[in-house]
């Protein structure tokens, strides 16, 4: 998902990829899918900034600004054209139909329907999503809408962005307006996609837009993103028909000591593993499902949150969810920083002597470890 939204610190892709040594793919007809639960849905997903193009027909987002800052993007790419989805949506829906998927999750570009992040919706921008929805429904594909996939209107970033409480209010107004406009054809709604990325990669590590490197900004953004979600759910649910499902999509981190570390090094990284788990996973799940922040993570972030969390905020955040979306990529393998082949950790442990394993046998071209068993472990943890 993040391959097209990477900055100059990320690894370059090779010009050509070697042939894999893996065994041939099995015959799909032999795969036993009988264990899937009733109602299981096969789908495909995209994000607006990565595919839509037609940037001259919408307001500017923080990613437009980020892409145009010298040195941010290795090859200077931007999303002014991207996949030209705005003009090719009918062809793209036809491609989805050939895949045989039941559902398509896509995001609304906030700057396309509300260029400055406030005020009435732009009819021209909204008309594109009207056409897309009609095309999907005609093809028998159920639309799943994500209201925010990282493309904050630049006008709101000029006010301070997600670290500012007002932006949560603006998001809730936008979400309720879009839901009212398109809810006659869309039943499944996600407020935010991967708010950890928006907060920590956007405001702490600087790897994502808007490119800030301030843990205090990230901590405040992490609270206001959740507050925005809760406020949006309250407003949307007040007008939603009974068959609408409202939720959020998280990329949950599964941190553990790297494989084959000797026991002393495993013990050395355990405190960092717990801290990373708090910021990446428990902060979001505890607030959404339990109405509280994890004590250890809150204690670490408290110096940055003075006056930020108002009374009743956590009750707003902990609105009942109709679904919880989980994006899983791989386990994050933690090791002592002095070991080679690693990348820095963009969390509170930035000053600690740990890092994440990158590369190695079987890694993806982005350097991510391949840990399929981690998905089962993560889903069991969420369920429990």
XYZ file of C-alpha atoms in Angstrom, residues 16 21 92 108 148 233 383:
7
model
C 14.787 -6.169 -12.558
C 12.919 -20.005 -6.155
C -10.983 0.120 -13.843
C -12.826 9.550 -0.879
C -9.710 9.354 5.073
C -19.333 7.918 14.032
C -10.445 -11.474 19.212
